[in-house]
Short mmCIF file of C-alpha atoms in Angstrom, two decimals:
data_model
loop_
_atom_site.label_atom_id
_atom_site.label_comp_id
_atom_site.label_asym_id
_atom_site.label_seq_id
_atom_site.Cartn_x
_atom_site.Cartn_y
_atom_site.Cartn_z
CA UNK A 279 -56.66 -23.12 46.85
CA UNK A 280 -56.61 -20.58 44.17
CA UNK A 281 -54.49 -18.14 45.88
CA UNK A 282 -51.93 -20.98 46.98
CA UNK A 283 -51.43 -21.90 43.33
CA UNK A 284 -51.06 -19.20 42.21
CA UNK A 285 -47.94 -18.13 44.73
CA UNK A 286 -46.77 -21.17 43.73
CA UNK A 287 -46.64 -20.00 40.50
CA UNK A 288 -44.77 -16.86 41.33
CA UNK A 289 -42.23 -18.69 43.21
CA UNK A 290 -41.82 -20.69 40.48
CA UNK A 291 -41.21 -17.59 37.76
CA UNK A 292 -39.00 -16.26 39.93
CA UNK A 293 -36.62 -18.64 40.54
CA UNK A 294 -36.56 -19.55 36.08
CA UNK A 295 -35.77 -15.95 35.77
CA UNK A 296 -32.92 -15.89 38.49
CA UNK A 297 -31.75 -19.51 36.58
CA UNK A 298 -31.10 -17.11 33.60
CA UNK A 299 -29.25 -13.93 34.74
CA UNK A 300 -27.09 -15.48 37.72
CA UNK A 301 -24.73 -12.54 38.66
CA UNK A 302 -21.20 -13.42 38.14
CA UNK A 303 -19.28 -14.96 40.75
CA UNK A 304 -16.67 -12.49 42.86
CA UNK A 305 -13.78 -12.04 41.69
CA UNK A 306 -15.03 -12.71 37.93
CA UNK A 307 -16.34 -10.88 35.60
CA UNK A 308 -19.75 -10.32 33.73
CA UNK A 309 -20.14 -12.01 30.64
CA UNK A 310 -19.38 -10.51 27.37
CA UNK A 311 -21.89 -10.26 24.50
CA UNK A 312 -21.03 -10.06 20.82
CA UNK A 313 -18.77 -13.04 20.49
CA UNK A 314 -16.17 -14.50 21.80
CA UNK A 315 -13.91 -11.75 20.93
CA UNK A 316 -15.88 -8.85 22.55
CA UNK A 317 -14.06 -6.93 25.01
CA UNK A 318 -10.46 -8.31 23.94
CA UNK A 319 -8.20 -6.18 21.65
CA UNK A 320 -6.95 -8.28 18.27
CA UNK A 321 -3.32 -8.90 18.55
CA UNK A 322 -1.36 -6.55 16.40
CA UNK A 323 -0.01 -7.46 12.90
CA UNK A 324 3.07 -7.13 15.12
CA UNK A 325 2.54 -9.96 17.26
CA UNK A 326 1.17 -11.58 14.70
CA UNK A 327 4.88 -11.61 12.35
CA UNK A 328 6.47 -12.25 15.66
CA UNK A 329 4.38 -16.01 16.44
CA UNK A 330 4.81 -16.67 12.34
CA UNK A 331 8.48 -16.03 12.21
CA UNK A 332 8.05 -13.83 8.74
CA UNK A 333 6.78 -10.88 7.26
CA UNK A 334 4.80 -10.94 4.80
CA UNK A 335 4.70 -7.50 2.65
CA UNK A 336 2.68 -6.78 -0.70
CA UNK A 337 4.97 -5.13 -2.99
CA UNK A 338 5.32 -4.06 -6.59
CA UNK A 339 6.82 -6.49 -9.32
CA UNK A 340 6.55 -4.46 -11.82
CA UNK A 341 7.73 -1.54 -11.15
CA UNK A 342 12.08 -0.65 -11.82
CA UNK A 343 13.24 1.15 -8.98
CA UNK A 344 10.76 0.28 -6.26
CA UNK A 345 9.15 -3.73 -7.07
CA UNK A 346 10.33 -5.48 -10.04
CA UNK A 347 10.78 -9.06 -10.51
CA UNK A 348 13.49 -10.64 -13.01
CA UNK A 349 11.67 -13.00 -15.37
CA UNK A 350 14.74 -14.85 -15.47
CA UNK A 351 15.96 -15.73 -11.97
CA UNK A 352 12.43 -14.79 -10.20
CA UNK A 353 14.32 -12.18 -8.04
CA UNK A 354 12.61 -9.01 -6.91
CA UNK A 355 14.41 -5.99 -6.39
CA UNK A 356 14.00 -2.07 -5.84
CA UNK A 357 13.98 0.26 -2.83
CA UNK A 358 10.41 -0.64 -1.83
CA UNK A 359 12.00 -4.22 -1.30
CA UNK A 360 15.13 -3.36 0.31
CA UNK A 361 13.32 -1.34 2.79
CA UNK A 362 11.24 -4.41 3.76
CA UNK A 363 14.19 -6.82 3.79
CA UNK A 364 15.61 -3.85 6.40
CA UNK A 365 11.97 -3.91 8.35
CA UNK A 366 12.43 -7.43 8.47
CA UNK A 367 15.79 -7.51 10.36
CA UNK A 368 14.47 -5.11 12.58
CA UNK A 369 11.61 -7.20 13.61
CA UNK A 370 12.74 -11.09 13.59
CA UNK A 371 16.88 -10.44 13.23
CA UNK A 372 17.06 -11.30 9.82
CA UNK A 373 16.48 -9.99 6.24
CA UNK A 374 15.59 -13.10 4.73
CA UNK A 375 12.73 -14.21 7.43
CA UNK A 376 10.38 -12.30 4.81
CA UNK A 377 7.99 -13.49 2.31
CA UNK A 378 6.75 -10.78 -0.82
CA UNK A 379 3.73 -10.95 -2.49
CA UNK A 380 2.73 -9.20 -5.29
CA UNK A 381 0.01 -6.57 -5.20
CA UNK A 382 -0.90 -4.07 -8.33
CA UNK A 383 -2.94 -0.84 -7.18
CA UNK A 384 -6.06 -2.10 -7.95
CA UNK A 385 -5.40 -5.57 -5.29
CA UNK A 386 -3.39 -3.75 -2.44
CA UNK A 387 -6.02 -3.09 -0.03
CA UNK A 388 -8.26 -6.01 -0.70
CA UNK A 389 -5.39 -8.09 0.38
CA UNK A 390 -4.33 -6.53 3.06
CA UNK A 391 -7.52 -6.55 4.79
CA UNK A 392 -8.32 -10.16 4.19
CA UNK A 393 -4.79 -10.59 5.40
CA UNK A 394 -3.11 -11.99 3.00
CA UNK A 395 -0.14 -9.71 3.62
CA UNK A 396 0.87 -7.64 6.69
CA UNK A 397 1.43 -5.06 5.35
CA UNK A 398 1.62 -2.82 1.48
CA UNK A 399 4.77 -1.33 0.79
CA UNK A 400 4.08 -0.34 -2.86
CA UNK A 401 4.15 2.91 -3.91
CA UNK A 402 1.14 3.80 -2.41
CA UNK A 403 0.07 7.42 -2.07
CA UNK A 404 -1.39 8.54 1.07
CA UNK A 405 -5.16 10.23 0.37
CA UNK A 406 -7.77 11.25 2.48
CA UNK A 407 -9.58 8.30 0.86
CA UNK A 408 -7.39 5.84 1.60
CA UNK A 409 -7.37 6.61 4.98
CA UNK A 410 -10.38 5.95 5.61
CA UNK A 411 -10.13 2.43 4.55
CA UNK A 412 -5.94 1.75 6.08
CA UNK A 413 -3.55 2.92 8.13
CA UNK A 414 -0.67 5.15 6.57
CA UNK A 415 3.10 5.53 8.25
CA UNK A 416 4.57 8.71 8.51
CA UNK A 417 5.80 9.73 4.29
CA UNK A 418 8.81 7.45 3.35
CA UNK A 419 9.36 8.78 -0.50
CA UNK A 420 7.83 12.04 -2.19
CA UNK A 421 6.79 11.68 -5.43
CA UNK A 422 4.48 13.35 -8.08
CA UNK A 423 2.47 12.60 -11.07
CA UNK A 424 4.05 13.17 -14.46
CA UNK A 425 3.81 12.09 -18.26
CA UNK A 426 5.66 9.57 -19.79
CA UNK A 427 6.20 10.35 -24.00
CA UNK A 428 8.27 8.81 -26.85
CA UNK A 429 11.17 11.25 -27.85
CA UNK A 430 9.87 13.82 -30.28
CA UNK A 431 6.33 13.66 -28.90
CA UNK A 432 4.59 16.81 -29.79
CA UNK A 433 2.93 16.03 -25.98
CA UNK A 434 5.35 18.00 -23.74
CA UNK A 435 3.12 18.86 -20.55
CA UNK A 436 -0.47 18.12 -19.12
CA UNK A 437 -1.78 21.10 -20.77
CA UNK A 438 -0.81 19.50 -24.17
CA UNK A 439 -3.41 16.28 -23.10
CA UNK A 440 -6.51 17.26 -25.02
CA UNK A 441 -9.02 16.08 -26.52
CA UNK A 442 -8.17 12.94 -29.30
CA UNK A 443 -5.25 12.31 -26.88
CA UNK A 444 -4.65 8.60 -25.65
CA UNK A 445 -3.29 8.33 -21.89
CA UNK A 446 -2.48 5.07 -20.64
CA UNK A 447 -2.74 4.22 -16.98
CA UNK A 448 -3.17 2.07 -14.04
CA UNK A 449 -6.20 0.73 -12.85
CA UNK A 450 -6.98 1.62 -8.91
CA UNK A 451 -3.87 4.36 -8.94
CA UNK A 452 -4.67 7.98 -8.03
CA UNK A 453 -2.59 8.62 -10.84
CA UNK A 454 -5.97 7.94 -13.48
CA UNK A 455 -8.05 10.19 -11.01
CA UNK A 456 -5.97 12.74 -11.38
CA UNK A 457 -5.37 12.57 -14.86
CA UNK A 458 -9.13 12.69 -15.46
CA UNK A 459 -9.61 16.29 -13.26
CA UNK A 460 -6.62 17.32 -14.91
CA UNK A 461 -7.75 16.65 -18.90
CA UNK A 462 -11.48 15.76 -18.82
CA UNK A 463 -11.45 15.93 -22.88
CA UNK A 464 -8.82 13.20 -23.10
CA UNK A 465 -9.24 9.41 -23.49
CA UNK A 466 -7.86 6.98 -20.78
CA UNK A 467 -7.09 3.88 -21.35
CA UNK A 468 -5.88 1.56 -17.92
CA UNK A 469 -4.68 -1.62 -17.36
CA UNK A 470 -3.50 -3.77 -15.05
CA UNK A 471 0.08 -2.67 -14.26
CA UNK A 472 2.46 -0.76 -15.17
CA UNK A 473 4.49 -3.12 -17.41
CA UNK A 474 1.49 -3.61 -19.55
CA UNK A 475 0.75 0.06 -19.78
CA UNK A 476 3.86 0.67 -21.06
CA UNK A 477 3.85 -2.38 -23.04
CA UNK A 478 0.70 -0.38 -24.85
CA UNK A 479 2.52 2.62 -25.10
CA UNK A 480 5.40 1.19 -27.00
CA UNK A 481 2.91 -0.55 -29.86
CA UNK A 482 1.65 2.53 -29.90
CA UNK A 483 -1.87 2.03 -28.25
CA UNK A 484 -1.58 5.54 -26.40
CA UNK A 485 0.14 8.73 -26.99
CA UNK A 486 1.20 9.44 -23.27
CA UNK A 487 1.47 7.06 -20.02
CA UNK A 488 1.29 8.81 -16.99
CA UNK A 489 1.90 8.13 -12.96
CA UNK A 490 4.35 9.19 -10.81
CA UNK A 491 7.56 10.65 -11.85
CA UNK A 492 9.43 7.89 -9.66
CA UNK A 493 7.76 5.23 -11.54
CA UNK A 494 8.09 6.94 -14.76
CA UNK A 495 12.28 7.33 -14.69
CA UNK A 496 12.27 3.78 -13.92
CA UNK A 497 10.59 3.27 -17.20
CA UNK A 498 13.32 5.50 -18.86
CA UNK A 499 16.05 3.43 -17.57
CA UNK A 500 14.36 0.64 -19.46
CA UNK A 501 13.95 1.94 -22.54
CA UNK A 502 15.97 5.32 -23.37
CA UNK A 503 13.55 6.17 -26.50
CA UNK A 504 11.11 7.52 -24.02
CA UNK A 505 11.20 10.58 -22.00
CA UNK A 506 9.52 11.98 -18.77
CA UNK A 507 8.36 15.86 -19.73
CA UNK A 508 6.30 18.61 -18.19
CA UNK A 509 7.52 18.15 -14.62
CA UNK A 510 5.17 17.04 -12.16
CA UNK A 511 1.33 18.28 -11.92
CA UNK A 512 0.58 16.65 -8.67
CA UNK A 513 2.61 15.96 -4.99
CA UNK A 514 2.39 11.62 -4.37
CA UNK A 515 3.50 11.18 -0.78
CA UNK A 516 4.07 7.38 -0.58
CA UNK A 517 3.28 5.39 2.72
CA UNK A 518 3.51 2.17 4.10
CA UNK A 519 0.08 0.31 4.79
CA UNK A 520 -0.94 -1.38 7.65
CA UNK A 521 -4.34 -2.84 8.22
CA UNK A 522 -7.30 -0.39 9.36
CA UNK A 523 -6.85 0.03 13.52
CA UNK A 524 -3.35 -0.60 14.31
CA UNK A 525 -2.43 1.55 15.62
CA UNK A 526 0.52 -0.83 17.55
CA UNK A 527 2.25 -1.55 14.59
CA UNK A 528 1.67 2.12 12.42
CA UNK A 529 3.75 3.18 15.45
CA UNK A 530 6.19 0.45 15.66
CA UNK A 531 6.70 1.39 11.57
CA UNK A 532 7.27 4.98 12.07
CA UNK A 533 9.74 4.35 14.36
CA UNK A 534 11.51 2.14 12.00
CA UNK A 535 12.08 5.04 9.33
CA UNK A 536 12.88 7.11 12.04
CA UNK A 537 15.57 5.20 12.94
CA UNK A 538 17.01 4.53 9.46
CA UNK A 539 17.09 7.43 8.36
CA UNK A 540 18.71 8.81 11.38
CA UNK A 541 21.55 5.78 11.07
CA UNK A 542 21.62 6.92 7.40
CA UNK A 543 20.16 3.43 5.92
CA UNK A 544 17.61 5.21 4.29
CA UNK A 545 19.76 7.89 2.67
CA UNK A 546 22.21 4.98 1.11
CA UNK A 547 19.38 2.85 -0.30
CA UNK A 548 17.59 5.90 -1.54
CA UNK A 549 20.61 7.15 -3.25
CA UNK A 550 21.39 3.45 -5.02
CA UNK A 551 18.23 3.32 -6.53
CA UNK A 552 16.96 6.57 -6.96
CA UNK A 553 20.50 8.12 -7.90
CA UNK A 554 20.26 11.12 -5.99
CA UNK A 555 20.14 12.15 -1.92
CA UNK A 556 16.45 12.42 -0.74
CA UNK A 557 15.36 16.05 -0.74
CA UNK A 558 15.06 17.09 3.14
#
């Protein structure tokens, strides 16, 4: 009796066990662990503009030249802009199937990977840093870090920002890291954006502003009382960025400056807002 029970037993464990790892059917596969979306690749941010219709980019809007917005008619305009209006028609067939949203340096990347936006187009410089949290396209401008004075400034390069010197900046940019390695004995001061740094710099809060030259001339056009001096101390390659692993779409986006610049888009909208050809 005892050994009949307990075979029974046996049988019994054997078949619970076979209950609970039943080998796929033919033809099918084995099931997939880690959620449902184990085992299949997300879509790419290409796909995804495609189903939506738009593109959403995070750009500048304060920033002449590249991302600024006109208080008055709520317009935003520069080359960063342009070149996603042209990305746009490349993707969907039409300029105006695109949505911007504003992004400062210090909100680009949070955005972008909660996907809020697509993609940044903001005069973003590529670093070893930042590539470790985004994708970067190939270069699209070349800038470099400079300094921003009021005419007359006794401040006429970086080797004249020493201590007792105020330097305003941006929040999140590369440009305050660099200004920090460059004059440790100086004070920095950063804010939001760039409109409010220079809004400092112009009651006088600061002695210098600095970022990249691009930036800076745009600031010049603005008001004429200020100059950019010294040249430029560091190199700013600026890329477009696309969320961490897509590769699909970093490739579809190189491709796309390839082939403006080839058409010579590129070369026309560089020249109308940067007033000269791009360097080659």
């Amino acid at each position: 009796m005892g050994m009949t029970f307990t075979l029974i037993m046996i049988t019994i464990m054997l078949a619970l066990t076979a209950c609970g790892t039943a080998a796929p059917a033919p033809g099918t596969d084995a099931p997939k662990t880690g959620g449902a979306e184990s085992g299949k690749a997300a879509d790419s941010t290409l796909d995804a503009i495609k189903k939506r219709g738009k593109l959403v980019a995070g750009v500048k809007f304060d920033t002449k030249l590249f991302g600024l917005k006109d208080p008055g008619t709520g317009k935003v305009e520069g080359f960063d802009i342009d070149l996603a209006k042209a990305l746009a028609k490349q993707i969907l067939g039409d300029e105006t199937k695109l949505e911007l949203k504003e992004v400062t340096s210090k909100t680009r990347i949070p955005m972008l990977n909660n996907g809020d936006i697509d993609m940044i187009i903001a005069t973003m410089t590529i670093t070893e840093e930042r590539k470790k949290e985004v994708e970067f396209s190939d270069v699209y401008f070349k800038a470099g870090q400079s300094l921003l004075v009021k005419k007359g400034s006794a401040i006429k390069s970086v080797a004249d920002v020493k201590k007792g010197v105020k330097v305003l900046a941006v929040k999140g940019s590369t440009s305050t890291t660099n200004i920090r390695a460059k004059a440790p004995e100086a004070t920095v001061l950063e804010f939001e954006n760039y409109q409010e740094a220079f809004t400092a710099l112009k009651a006088g809060q600061g002695d210098t502003l600095t970022t990249d030259n691009a930036i800076l001339y745009g600031m010049v056009k603005q008001d004429p009382n200020y100059e950019v001096v010294g040249g430029t101390f560091t190199d700013e390659p600026y890329g477009m960025a696309i969320k961490k692993g897509d590769t699909t779409y970093t490739a579809y986006v190189n491709d796309f400056l390839k082939s403006i610049k080839a058409s010579g888009q590129y070369d026309k909208l560089y020249e109308q807002w940067i007033g000269e050809k791009p360097s080659k």
